[in-house]
Short mmCIF file of C-alpha atoms and ligand atoms in Angstrom, two decimals:
data_model
loop_
_atom_site.label_atom_id
_atom_site.label_comp_id
_atom_site.label_asym_id
_atom_site.label_seq_id
_atom_site.Cartn_x
_atom_site.Cartn_y
_atom_site.Cartn_z
CA MET A 1 21.07 90.41 9.14
CA ARG A 2 24.45 89.12 7.92
CA ASP A 3 26.32 89.56 11.19
CA ALA A 4 25.92 85.88 12.08
CA ALA A 5 28.23 84.90 9.25
CA LYS A 6 31.31 85.36 11.42
CA ILE A 7 30.30 82.56 13.80
CA ASN A 8 30.58 79.17 12.23
CA LYS A 9 27.24 77.53 12.75
CA THR A 10 25.70 74.88 10.57
CA ILE A 11 22.10 73.88 11.07
CA ILE A 12 21.15 70.31 10.25
CA MET A 13 17.52 69.99 9.18
CA SER A 14 15.33 67.44 7.41
CA PRO A 15 12.43 68.26 5.08
CA PRO A 16 8.91 67.44 6.34
CA THR A 17 7.96 65.38 3.26
CA HIS A 18 6.74 62.47 5.41
CA PHE A 19 6.04 64.40 8.61
CA ASP A 20 2.68 63.50 10.19
CA ILE A 21 1.02 62.28 13.37
CA GLU A 22 1.18 58.51 12.96
CA TYR A 23 1.55 57.58 16.65
CA SER A 24 1.26 59.33 19.97
CA ILE A 25 4.25 59.43 22.32
CA ASN A 26 3.57 62.75 24.02
CA PRO A 27 0.38 64.58 25.10
CA TRP A 28 0.47 66.95 22.10
CA MET A 29 0.14 64.14 19.56
CA ASN A 30 -3.42 63.28 18.65
CA LEU A 31 -3.90 60.81 15.81
CA ASP A 32 -6.99 62.69 14.63
CA ASN A 33 -5.08 65.96 14.37
CA LYS A 34 -3.26 65.27 11.10
CA VAL A 35 -0.62 67.55 9.66
CA ASP A 36 -1.45 69.89 6.79
CA LYS A 37 1.54 68.86 4.65
CA LYS A 38 1.52 71.99 2.49
CA ALA A 39 1.43 74.27 5.54
CA ALA A 40 4.19 72.25 7.23
CA LEU A 41 6.45 72.57 4.21
CA PHE A 42 5.75 76.31 4.03
CA GLN A 43 6.56 76.83 7.74
CA TRP A 44 9.70 74.68 7.55
CA GLN A 45 10.91 76.44 4.38
CA ASN A 46 10.44 79.85 6.05
CA LEU A 47 12.74 78.68 8.82
CA VAL A 48 15.35 77.47 6.32
CA ASP A 49 15.18 80.78 4.43
CA LEU A 50 15.53 82.77 7.65
CA TYR A 51 18.63 80.84 8.73
CA LYS A 52 20.13 81.41 5.28
CA ASN A 53 19.38 85.13 5.50
CA LEU A 54 21.16 85.18 8.85
CA GLY A 55 24.23 83.80 7.06
CA LEU A 56 24.02 80.25 8.39
CA ASN A 57 24.89 77.12 6.51
CA ILE A 58 22.08 74.53 6.18
CA LYS A 59 22.62 70.83 5.60
CA LEU A 60 19.79 68.39 5.02
CA ILE A 61 19.21 64.84 6.13
CA PRO A 62 17.03 63.48 3.28
CA ALA A 63 13.40 62.73 4.16
CA SER A 64 12.59 59.06 4.64
CA LYS A 65 9.29 57.15 4.74
CA GLY A 66 8.16 55.51 7.99
CA VAL A 67 9.95 57.97 10.27
CA PRO A 68 7.49 60.88 10.54
CA ASP A 69 9.46 62.62 13.33
CA LEU A 70 12.77 62.64 11.43
CA VAL A 71 12.24 66.40 10.93
CA PHE A 72 13.14 66.91 14.61
CA THR A 73 16.87 66.68 13.97
CA THR A 74 17.80 68.08 17.38
CA ASP A 75 16.65 64.82 18.90
CA HIS A 76 19.22 62.76 16.97
CA GLY A 77 21.99 63.72 19.33
CA VAL A 78 24.10 66.55 20.62
CA TRP A 79 27.22 68.23 19.34
CA ILE A 80 29.88 68.51 22.03
CA ARG A 81 33.28 69.88 20.99
CA ASP A 82 34.19 67.94 17.82
CA THR A 83 31.91 64.96 18.36
CA PHE A 84 28.28 64.11 17.70
CA TYR A 85 26.85 62.18 20.67
CA LEU A 86 24.21 60.00 19.03
CA SER A 87 20.89 59.55 20.83
CA ASN A 88 19.45 56.29 22.05
CA PHE A 89 15.71 56.92 21.71
CA LYS A 90 13.29 55.66 24.31
CA TYR A 91 10.35 54.86 22.05
CA PRO A 92 10.63 52.22 19.28
CA GLU A 93 8.73 54.61 16.98
CA ARG A 94 11.73 56.93 17.00
CA GLN A 95 14.52 54.35 17.38
CA LYS A 96 14.34 53.83 13.61
CA GLU A 97 15.79 57.33 13.19
CA GLN A 98 19.04 56.35 14.91
CA SER A 99 20.57 54.40 12.03
CA ILE A 100 19.51 57.10 9.55
CA ALA A 101 21.22 59.76 11.66
CA LEU A 102 24.28 57.58 12.23
CA ASP A 103 24.77 56.94 8.49
CA TRP A 104 24.28 60.60 7.70
CA TYR A 105 26.75 61.94 10.27
CA LYS A 106 29.31 59.34 9.22
CA SER A 107 28.83 60.38 5.58
CA GLN A 108 29.76 63.92 6.68
CA LYS A 109 32.96 62.57 8.26
CA ILE A 110 31.74 63.67 11.69
CA LYS A 111 33.03 61.72 14.68
CA VAL A 112 30.11 59.89 16.32
CA GLN A 113 29.97 58.71 19.94
CA HIS A 114 27.43 55.98 20.70
CA THR A 115 25.29 56.07 23.83
CA PRO A 116 25.64 52.85 25.87
CA SER A 117 22.58 50.61 25.69
CA TYR A 118 21.79 51.02 29.42
CA CYS A 119 21.05 54.77 28.88
CA PHE A 120 18.28 56.43 26.99
CA MET A 121 19.35 59.79 25.65
CA GLU A 122 17.44 62.12 23.32
CA GLY A 123 19.06 65.25 21.89
CA GLY A 124 16.09 67.45 22.90
CA ASP A 125 17.05 66.79 26.53
CA VAL A 126 20.71 67.74 26.26
CA ILE A 127 21.67 71.40 26.03
CA HIS A 128 25.35 72.26 25.82
CA HIS A 129 25.62 75.88 26.90
CA GLU A 130 28.74 77.87 27.79
CA GLY A 131 30.76 74.72 28.55
CA ILE A 132 28.11 73.17 30.78
CA ILE A 133 25.81 70.32 29.76
CA PHE A 134 22.24 70.62 31.03
CA VAL A 135 20.36 67.33 30.89
CA GLY A 136 16.62 66.90 31.35
CA TYR A 137 15.68 63.43 32.57
CA GLY A 138 12.51 61.67 33.64
CA PHE A 139 10.49 61.17 30.47
CA ARG A 140 12.84 60.35 27.60
CA THR A 141 16.40 60.48 28.93
CA SER A 142 17.53 58.26 31.78
CA HIS A 143 19.30 59.42 34.92
CA GLU A 144 22.30 57.19 34.04
CA THR A 145 22.98 59.46 31.07
CA ILE A 146 24.18 62.19 33.42
CA GLU A 147 27.11 60.15 34.69
CA TYR A 148 27.83 58.78 31.23
CA LEU A 149 28.05 62.28 29.74
CA HIS A 150 30.21 63.53 32.59
CA ASN A 151 32.59 60.57 32.29
CA THR A 152 32.95 60.85 28.52
CA THR A 153 33.20 64.65 28.22
CA ARG A 154 34.70 65.57 31.64
CA LEU A 155 32.41 68.62 31.51
CA GLU A 156 30.09 69.77 34.27
CA VAL A 157 26.72 68.10 33.78
CA VAL A 158 23.64 69.54 35.48
CA ALA A 159 20.80 67.05 36.04
CA LEU A 160 17.31 68.54 35.74
CA GLU A 161 14.32 66.39 36.59
CA LEU A 162 11.32 67.02 34.35
CA ILE A 163 7.91 66.42 35.94
CA ASP A 164 5.26 67.73 33.50
CA GLU A 165 4.64 65.30 30.65
CA SER A 166 3.67 68.10 28.25
CA PHE A 167 7.23 69.40 28.66
CA TYR A 168 8.91 66.05 28.14
CA HIS A 169 12.12 67.36 26.56
CA LEU A 170 14.36 69.96 28.20
CA ASP A 171 14.22 72.21 25.12
CA THR A 172 10.46 72.66 25.64
CA CYS A 173 10.91 74.31 29.05
CA PHE A 174 14.45 75.76 29.26
CA LEU A 175 16.10 78.39 27.07
CA PRO A 176 19.55 79.59 28.10
CA ILE A 177 20.47 83.02 26.70
CA ASN A 178 23.96 83.72 28.01
CA ARG A 179 26.15 82.94 31.01
CA ASP A 180 23.82 84.67 33.51
CA THR A 181 20.39 84.56 31.90
CA ALA A 182 17.96 81.78 31.04
CA PHE A 183 14.23 81.38 30.58
CA TYR A 184 12.45 78.40 32.12
CA TYR A 185 8.94 77.15 32.78
CA PRO A 186 8.83 76.48 36.55
CA PRO A 187 6.02 73.83 36.68
CA ALA A 188 8.06 71.60 34.36
CA PHE A 189 10.84 71.10 36.93
CA SER A 190 11.14 69.39 40.31
CA SER A 191 12.01 71.71 43.19
CA SER A 192 15.62 70.48 43.43
CA SER A 193 16.04 71.12 39.70
CA ILE A 194 14.79 74.66 40.12
CA LYS A 195 17.43 75.12 42.84
CA ALA A 196 20.09 73.79 40.48
CA LEU A 197 18.97 76.20 37.75
CA LYS A 198 18.97 79.12 40.18
CA SER A 199 22.51 78.33 41.25
CA HIS A 200 23.67 78.53 37.60
CA PHE A 201 21.83 81.65 36.44
CA ASP A 202 21.64 85.02 38.22
CA MET A 203 18.71 85.94 35.99
CA LEU A 204 16.44 82.93 35.79
CA LEU A 205 13.33 84.27 34.08
CA PRO A 206 10.03 82.34 34.26
CA VAL A 207 7.80 82.03 31.22
CA THR A 208 4.05 81.90 31.75
CA THR A 209 1.92 78.85 30.96
CA HIS A 210 0.60 80.62 27.89
CA GLU A 211 4.15 81.37 26.69
CA ALA A 212 5.35 77.83 27.46
CA ASP A 213 2.37 76.31 25.63
CA GLY A 214 3.30 78.51 22.68
CA PHE A 215 6.79 76.89 22.64
CA ALA A 216 8.58 80.03 23.87
CA CYS A 217 11.44 77.96 25.33
CA ASN A 218 11.84 76.13 22.04
CA SER A 219 13.32 79.23 20.41
CA VAL A 220 16.76 79.44 18.82
CA LYS A 221 19.31 82.17 19.56
CA ILE A 222 21.56 83.28 16.73
CA ASN A 223 23.79 86.07 18.03
CA ASN A 224 21.35 88.70 19.32
CA HIS A 225 18.41 87.38 17.28
CA ILE A 226 15.92 84.98 18.81
CA ILE A 227 13.89 82.93 16.35
CA CYS A 228 10.62 82.24 18.16
CA GLN A 229 6.96 81.56 17.56
CA PRO A 230 4.66 84.60 17.58
CA ASN A 231 3.97 85.55 21.20
CA PRO A 232 3.65 89.26 22.13
CA THR A 233 4.44 88.95 25.86
CA PHE A 234 7.47 86.73 25.30
CA GLU A 235 8.73 88.92 22.47
CA GLN A 236 8.52 91.91 24.81
CA LYS A 237 10.62 90.03 27.38
CA LEU A 238 13.23 89.45 24.66
CA LEU A 239 13.21 93.12 23.66
CA ASP A 240 13.72 94.05 27.32
CA LEU A 241 16.93 91.99 27.21
CA ASP A 242 18.06 93.88 24.07
CA LEU A 243 17.46 90.79 21.96
CA ILE A 244 15.73 90.91 18.58
CA PRO A 245 12.80 88.50 18.23
CA ILE A 246 12.02 87.18 14.76
CA SER A 247 8.80 85.24 14.88
CA LEU A 248 7.70 82.37 12.67
CA GLU A 249 4.49 80.33 12.79
CA MET A 250 5.16 76.64 13.51
CA SER A 251 1.63 75.37 14.21
CA GLN A 252 1.98 72.18 12.14
CA PHE A 253 5.01 71.04 14.13
CA ASN A 254 3.35 71.93 17.43
CA LYS A 255 0.81 69.17 16.64
CA SER A 256 3.68 66.74 17.22
CA GLY A 257 4.94 68.51 20.34
CA GLY A 258 7.81 70.16 18.49
CA GLY A 259 8.90 73.65 17.50
CA ILE A 260 11.80 75.65 16.11
CA HIS A 261 14.60 74.28 18.30
CA CYS A 262 13.52 70.68 17.73
CA LEU A 263 13.81 71.22 13.95
CA SER A 264 17.29 72.70 14.15
CA GLN A 265 20.34 70.63 15.10
CA ILE A 266 23.02 73.25 15.63
CA ILE A 267 26.64 72.35 14.95
CA THR A 268 29.09 75.00 16.10
CA THR A 269 32.66 74.85 14.82
N1 LIG B 301 6.85 63.97 18.25
C1 LIG B 301 8.21 64.12 18.69
C2 LIG B 301 8.46 63.25 19.92
O1 LIG B 301 7.57 63.09 20.71
C3 LIG B 301 8.50 65.56 18.97
C4 LIG B 301 9.92 65.82 19.35
C5 LIG B 301 10.20 67.26 19.68
N2 LIG B 301 11.56 67.45 19.93
C6 LIG B 301 12.10 68.24 20.89
N3 LIG B 301 13.39 68.39 20.91
N4 LIG B 301 11.36 68.79 21.82
O2 LIG B 301 9.51 62.71 20.12
#
């Protein structure tokens, strides 16, 4: 399990001390479906322990009251080259996380790029893969963000329109594996976005509704391991690609519409 140590990946996480369903900003969040705090801590700690066993470095943004979604550190921004591109959240409920993230990244001496006020951008919508930036827009991130990211990074930016509100962030319906292969949930994308995805991946593999609802696309790839939620058909698809699934239960975070990828801001250096 130690073979990941050679790549320099740090995962930024935040403990679920104050994680709960205190508002509803996506169809998964139901105010009556409260979080079992003990179970959430157990599930989150299992993920931390697994990353450590895989040789990864973990850094923690301290928990803070009044920001129950702070655990979803992926949403705070996106790491591109040597810079952290800070999100500009759409919903006021999550905007409070911005200054916490900003202070924390600055305290780590990480260069931070601010999103202009005319763009909404949420880290869960921005996937930097093999030198290309894939951006989901429509629910949380604005279309203007595509041009902004292209102009500031000079990288290719692929715009993907999201159309199913249950799959409101790109990392809930798209999982790139390598240069040629990616998983996606077709009903989450407009037809032109599916065309764009097909033109970038020779092997564009659909996940089923059952797999997508089980957060299959919200998995994390660490070398040839895929950390995913338990799902026999999806795990078989991974095995068929010579990948090694390691499954972890994340039911408490699913209540908020989040899963493994949302909890794991990955910084590659
Ligand atoms: N409750 C959070 C929200 O609606 C969940 C965020 C999940 N994050 C993600 N990258 N998919 O914003």
